[in-house]
XYZ file of C-alpha atoms in Angstrom:
348
model
C 0.000 0.000 0.000
C 1.343 3.444 -0.964
C 1.922 6.071 1.686
C 0.448 9.575 1.754
C 1.884 10.842 -1.591
C 4.646 10.323 -4.153
C 7.420 12.784 -4.903
C 5.908 15.556 -7.019
C 6.160 15.735 -10.819
C 8.016 19.066 -10.560
C 10.628 17.552 -8.266
C 11.026 14.567 -10.576
C 11.361 16.913 -13.588
C 13.996 18.937 -11.749
C 16.078 15.823 -10.986
C 15.952 14.545 -14.577
C 16.667 17.984 -16.117
C 19.694 18.415 -13.905
C 21.010 14.968 -14.729
C 20.590 15.634 -18.458
C 22.155 19.083 -18.432
C 25.217 19.294 -20.698
C 26.558 22.447 -19.065
C 28.938 22.369 -16.095
C 27.222 23.019 -12.812
C 28.275 25.638 -10.288
C 28.958 25.011 -6.602
C 25.585 26.528 -5.773
C 23.841 24.236 -8.271
C 25.715 21.270 -6.876
C 24.573 22.150 -3.365
C 20.976 22.563 -4.563
C 21.197 19.208 -6.330
C 22.536 17.532 -3.179
C 19.660 18.902 -1.123
C 17.158 17.768 -3.738
C 18.658 14.277 -3.866
C 18.626 14.117 -0.072
C 14.945 15.001 -0.124
C 14.309 12.343 -2.752
C 16.130 9.798 -0.617
C 13.954 10.667 2.355
C 10.868 10.229 0.199
C 12.151 6.859 -0.878
C 12.943 5.607 2.615
C 9.494 6.601 3.818
C 7.790 4.821 0.934
C 6.734 8.041 -0.898
C 8.902 7.547 -3.997
C 7.727 5.505 -6.977
C 10.985 4.195 -8.476
C 9.211 2.553 -11.423
C 7.611 5.810 -12.550
C 10.883 7.705 -12.142
C 12.770 5.278 -14.334
C 10.097 5.228 -17.080
C 9.910 9.022 -17.071
C 13.682 9.291 -17.246
C 13.870 6.930 -20.263
C 11.023 8.722 -22.036
C 12.622 12.134 -21.693
C 16.044 10.877 -22.693
C 14.634 9.287 -25.886
C 12.623 12.362 -26.850
C 15.388 14.882 -26.338
C 18.219 12.630 -27.563
C 20.554 14.590 -25.357
C 23.927 13.425 -24.195
C 24.333 13.009 -20.429
C 27.672 13.529 -18.834
C 29.222 10.256 -17.610
C 29.492 11.552 -14.063
C 25.822 12.453 -13.864
C 24.869 9.134 -15.514
C 26.675 7.306 -12.733
C 24.932 9.451 -10.143
C 21.571 8.797 -11.806
C 22.176 5.058 -11.899
C 23.277 5.007 -8.277
C 20.266 7.018 -7.161
C 17.828 4.847 -9.089
C 19.418 1.695 -7.700
C 19.171 3.190 -4.215
C 15.488 3.944 -4.789
C 14.828 0.431 -6.058
C 16.795 -1.191 -3.197
C 15.115 0.869 -0.528
C 11.717 0.281 -2.089
C 12.279 -3.494 -2.125
C 13.391 -3.475 1.511
C 10.489 -1.226 2.473
C 7.833 -3.249 0.682
C 9.236 -6.585 1.847
C 9.253 -5.420 5.448
C 5.738 -4.062 5.061
C 4.197 -7.059 3.329
C 5.830 -10.049 5.018
C 4.683 -10.616 8.634
C 7.038 -11.892 11.312
C 6.347 -15.573 12.074
C 6.432 -16.317 15.814
C 5.126 -19.891 15.689
C 4.218 -22.322 12.923
C 1.445 -24.863 13.444
C 2.513 -28.507 13.276
C 0.872 -31.028 10.976
C 0.635 -34.739 11.660
C 1.757 -36.391 14.911
C -0.521 -35.540 17.833
C 0.594 -38.250 20.255
C 3.187 -38.528 23.002
C 5.947 -40.848 21.790
C 8.360 -43.043 23.772
C 11.365 -44.395 21.909
C 13.819 -46.795 23.550
C 16.085 -49.800 23.212
C 18.641 -50.995 20.734
C 15.935 -51.651 18.158
C 14.387 -48.204 18.569
C 11.054 -49.522 19.771
C 8.388 -46.814 19.499
C 5.322 -46.651 21.740
C 2.469 -44.169 21.377
C 1.433 -42.928 24.818
C -1.905 -41.415 25.844
C -1.196 -39.637 29.125
C 1.771 -40.689 31.260
C 4.936 -42.790 31.065
C 6.042 -45.027 33.942
C 9.518 -46.486 33.463
C 10.132 -47.474 37.079
C 9.638 -51.150 36.221
C 11.972 -50.875 33.245
C 15.547 -51.999 33.545
C 17.914 -49.120 34.357
C 20.376 -50.409 31.773
C 23.445 -48.467 30.684
C 22.849 -49.601 27.106
C 19.271 -48.323 26.849
C 18.534 -44.765 25.828
C 15.029 -43.448 26.451
C 13.595 -40.650 24.322
C 10.243 -38.926 24.879
C 8.555 -36.352 22.639
C 5.399 -34.384 23.319
C 3.305 -32.817 20.525
C 1.695 -29.377 20.561
C -1.184 -29.008 22.991
C -0.161 -31.835 25.361
C 2.108 -32.409 28.335
C 3.092 -35.665 30.027
C 4.310 -37.023 33.369
C 7.361 -39.258 33.130
C 8.688 -41.546 35.876
C 12.243 -42.515 34.986
C 13.834 -45.860 35.917
C 15.584 -44.144 38.868
C 12.133 -42.900 40.134
C 12.847 -39.267 39.226
C 9.708 -37.461 38.035
C 9.621 -35.131 35.044
C 6.681 -33.241 33.593
C 7.229 -32.257 29.961
C 5.403 -29.277 28.465
C 3.994 -29.144 24.930
C 6.366 -29.590 21.977
C 9.261 -30.780 24.118
C 11.703 -33.670 23.936
C 13.836 -35.425 26.536
C 16.437 -38.191 26.472
C 17.688 -40.237 29.441
C 20.554 -42.738 29.685
C 22.992 -44.020 32.278
C 26.623 -43.394 31.465
C 28.419 -46.628 30.592
C 31.583 -45.296 32.276
C 30.596 -43.244 35.333
C 27.040 -44.445 35.869
C 25.825 -40.841 36.023
C 22.296 -40.147 34.814
C 22.537 -38.146 31.588
C 19.597 -36.091 30.359
C 19.096 -33.690 27.454
C 16.109 -31.373 27.095
C 14.587 -29.267 24.334
C 11.442 -27.367 25.279
C 10.249 -27.157 28.884
C 10.310 -29.601 31.759
C 9.716 -29.605 35.516
C 12.104 -31.986 37.322
C 11.832 -33.658 40.727
C 15.058 -35.652 40.870
C 15.581 -38.711 43.060
C 18.645 -38.207 45.233
C 21.520 -40.587 44.472
C 24.995 -39.365 45.461
C 26.686 -42.214 43.591
C 24.938 -41.366 40.314
C 24.713 -37.580 39.728
C 21.873 -36.364 37.526
C 23.377 -34.280 34.684
C 21.219 -32.200 32.332
C 22.602 -30.773 29.096
C 20.605 -28.011 27.451
C 21.799 -25.354 25.008
C 25.424 -25.434 26.104
C 24.594 -25.318 29.823
C 25.200 -28.289 32.121
C 23.222 -28.627 35.372
C 24.470 -31.080 37.991
C 21.812 -32.349 40.403
C 21.887 -34.599 43.450
C 18.292 -34.281 44.654
C 16.278 -31.220 43.844
C 13.199 -29.698 42.150
C 13.520 -27.173 39.356
C 12.089 -26.000 36.049
C 13.965 -25.637 32.755
C 12.568 -23.661 29.834
C 14.525 -24.026 26.608
C 12.364 -23.235 23.599
C 13.715 -22.093 20.246
C 13.899 -18.281 19.822
C 13.582 -17.760 23.599
C 16.090 -17.210 26.378
C 17.024 -20.310 28.364
C 15.685 -20.153 31.951
C 16.416 -22.509 34.847
C 14.326 -21.890 37.971
C 15.185 -23.637 41.249
C 12.308 -24.596 43.547
C 14.210 -26.497 46.244
C 17.618 -28.062 46.811
C 20.617 -26.746 44.873
C 21.963 -26.762 41.355
C 25.513 -26.471 40.098
C 25.498 -24.818 36.670
C 28.306 -24.791 34.146
C 28.213 -22.694 30.967
C 30.039 -23.256 27.676
C 33.187 -21.545 29.045
C 33.226 -24.012 31.993
C 32.376 -21.212 34.432
C 30.471 -22.677 37.414
C 27.709 -21.113 39.507
C 25.617 -22.480 42.376
C 21.879 -21.722 42.483
C 19.749 -21.355 45.612
C 15.975 -21.930 45.916
C 13.931 -19.015 44.578
C 16.505 -18.102 41.942
C 16.314 -18.053 38.154
C 19.297 -18.492 35.832
C 19.038 -16.881 32.404
C 21.445 -17.621 29.567
C 22.496 -14.303 28.043
C 23.351 -13.763 24.393
C 27.083 -13.637 25.194
C 26.893 -17.102 26.792
C 27.052 -15.937 30.421
C 24.528 -17.025 33.058
C 22.657 -14.313 34.957
C 21.234 -15.533 38.281
C 18.626 -13.493 40.158
C 15.673 -13.932 42.509
C 12.314 -14.729 40.935
C 8.708 -15.688 41.662
C 9.070 -19.453 41.504
C 5.322 -20.125 41.304
C 5.076 -18.238 38.000
C 7.555 -20.629 36.418
C 5.824 -23.837 37.527
C 2.086 -23.059 37.367
C 2.019 -24.473 33.835
C 2.268 -27.906 35.502
C -1.169 -27.187 37.035
C -2.750 -26.209 33.734
C -2.181 -22.447 33.672
C -0.686 -19.916 31.300
C 1.347 -17.502 33.428
C 3.035 -14.623 31.651
C 4.796 -12.308 34.066
C 6.481 -9.366 32.371
C 7.558 -11.256 29.243
C 7.578 -10.050 25.604
C 4.338 -10.395 23.682
C 6.251 -12.459 21.099
C 7.063 -15.180 23.672
C 3.544 -15.167 25.073
C 1.955 -15.610 21.644
C 4.441 -18.352 20.716
C 3.370 -20.226 23.863
C -0.283 -19.838 22.911
C 0.477 -21.056 19.393
C 2.322 -24.058 20.829
C -0.642 -25.083 22.996
C -3.486 -24.478 20.516
C -1.392 -25.414 17.445
C -1.936 -22.125 15.648
C 0.219 -20.100 13.285
C 1.211 -16.841 14.976
C 2.234 -13.945 12.747
C 2.931 -10.295 13.571
C 2.208 -7.506 11.100
C 2.973 -4.925 13.786
C 6.470 -5.906 14.872
C 6.937 -3.068 17.336
C 4.279 -4.313 19.753
C 5.799 -7.812 19.928
C 8.589 -6.452 22.161
C 6.177 -5.049 24.747
C 6.092 -6.923 28.034
C 2.891 -8.591 29.199
C 1.338 -9.624 32.521
C -1.372 -12.193 31.904
C -2.695 -15.369 33.553
C -5.463 -17.766 32.568
C -6.294 -21.469 32.529
C -5.338 -23.515 29.500
C -8.857 -24.920 29.299
C -10.190 -21.595 27.942
C -11.027 -21.518 24.251
C -8.609 -19.677 21.995
C -11.368 -17.271 20.952
C -11.969 -16.347 24.600
C -8.253 -15.698 25.118
C -8.115 -13.540 21.977
C -11.084 -11.487 23.227
C -9.457 -10.972 26.638
C -6.107 -9.933 25.177
C -7.761 -7.504 22.784
C -8.963 -5.571 25.821
C -5.325 -4.625 26.574
C -5.605 -1.856 23.996
C -2.201 -1.282 22.393
C -2.310 -4.260 20.024
C -4.970 -6.156 18.118
C -5.252 -9.917 17.627
C -7.205 -11.202 14.652
C -7.866 -14.875 14.008
C -8.290 -16.155 10.469
C -8.773 -19.930 10.297
C -5.622 -21.469 11.814
C -3.653 -18.228 12.057
C -3.598 -15.383 14.583
C -2.278 -12.047 13.345
C -0.842 -9.484 15.764
C -1.641 -5.969 14.517
């Protein structure tokens, strides 16, 4: 969609006449030309300049007059027109293509357990109990949850894990040390069985958490900051540079962009209420909140107003609410608009 107005015909005529002029230009004329070109550039960057029209007009006049253009001014003209075209492409692309925050998933809608040397796959309805399974060093367990579902997992060592929607976890005893090795993508709440002889080690996005017996939450979704929240016990964290930090209950560790871990006090209940069926968004960007909603209801989330996606939100509701009800509630906030079309929610 075009903005308020294009550059005027007189201004366009002035630019083309100057570029076609065979006579040398004075310093004053050069300064005037620079100011005019600067104005044209501003028009272009704001979406007011029609590069197509300018080029067609330029060609038409050049053919009619059959006038020779100085090489220097030809280069300037070409550079300016290329700048107009480039800026117009960037402008229109940014304006027309929405930012995708979450993409709905087709197909698999079941919780999947994968284990054993033969990669046996079991489709699970609600929970996974592996306490009767053999805690064998040669068996690797893998669990995946789809969008819109979470699952309770009892590991062979009796540790309990609750996995949130669209998450995956692997568990295996080390063949050498006997330590319990876990990897996590997505979100999980852990209540780890204490065993001093077999430390519980979690690897997630370059961070290693060493556990003896403790309860904590890890959130590690794509495009979001990694957060580890300690409920009780203690955690020894190690980042990619092998720097170690000890967490205390009531603290949250956030992985910064530079790879460092920032530990600070937090409201623990806000991080774990999802295990009781709630959405809890406490001062987080709208982009993360809407991605979470998309993950639960399996909806495409797109933003046509990118500025509002960085605003921080305080919002809490039960996951049993319909998506239309949640959209209506959020639209009462006032500074953004959600619009649902079929399987897509647009942020405007």
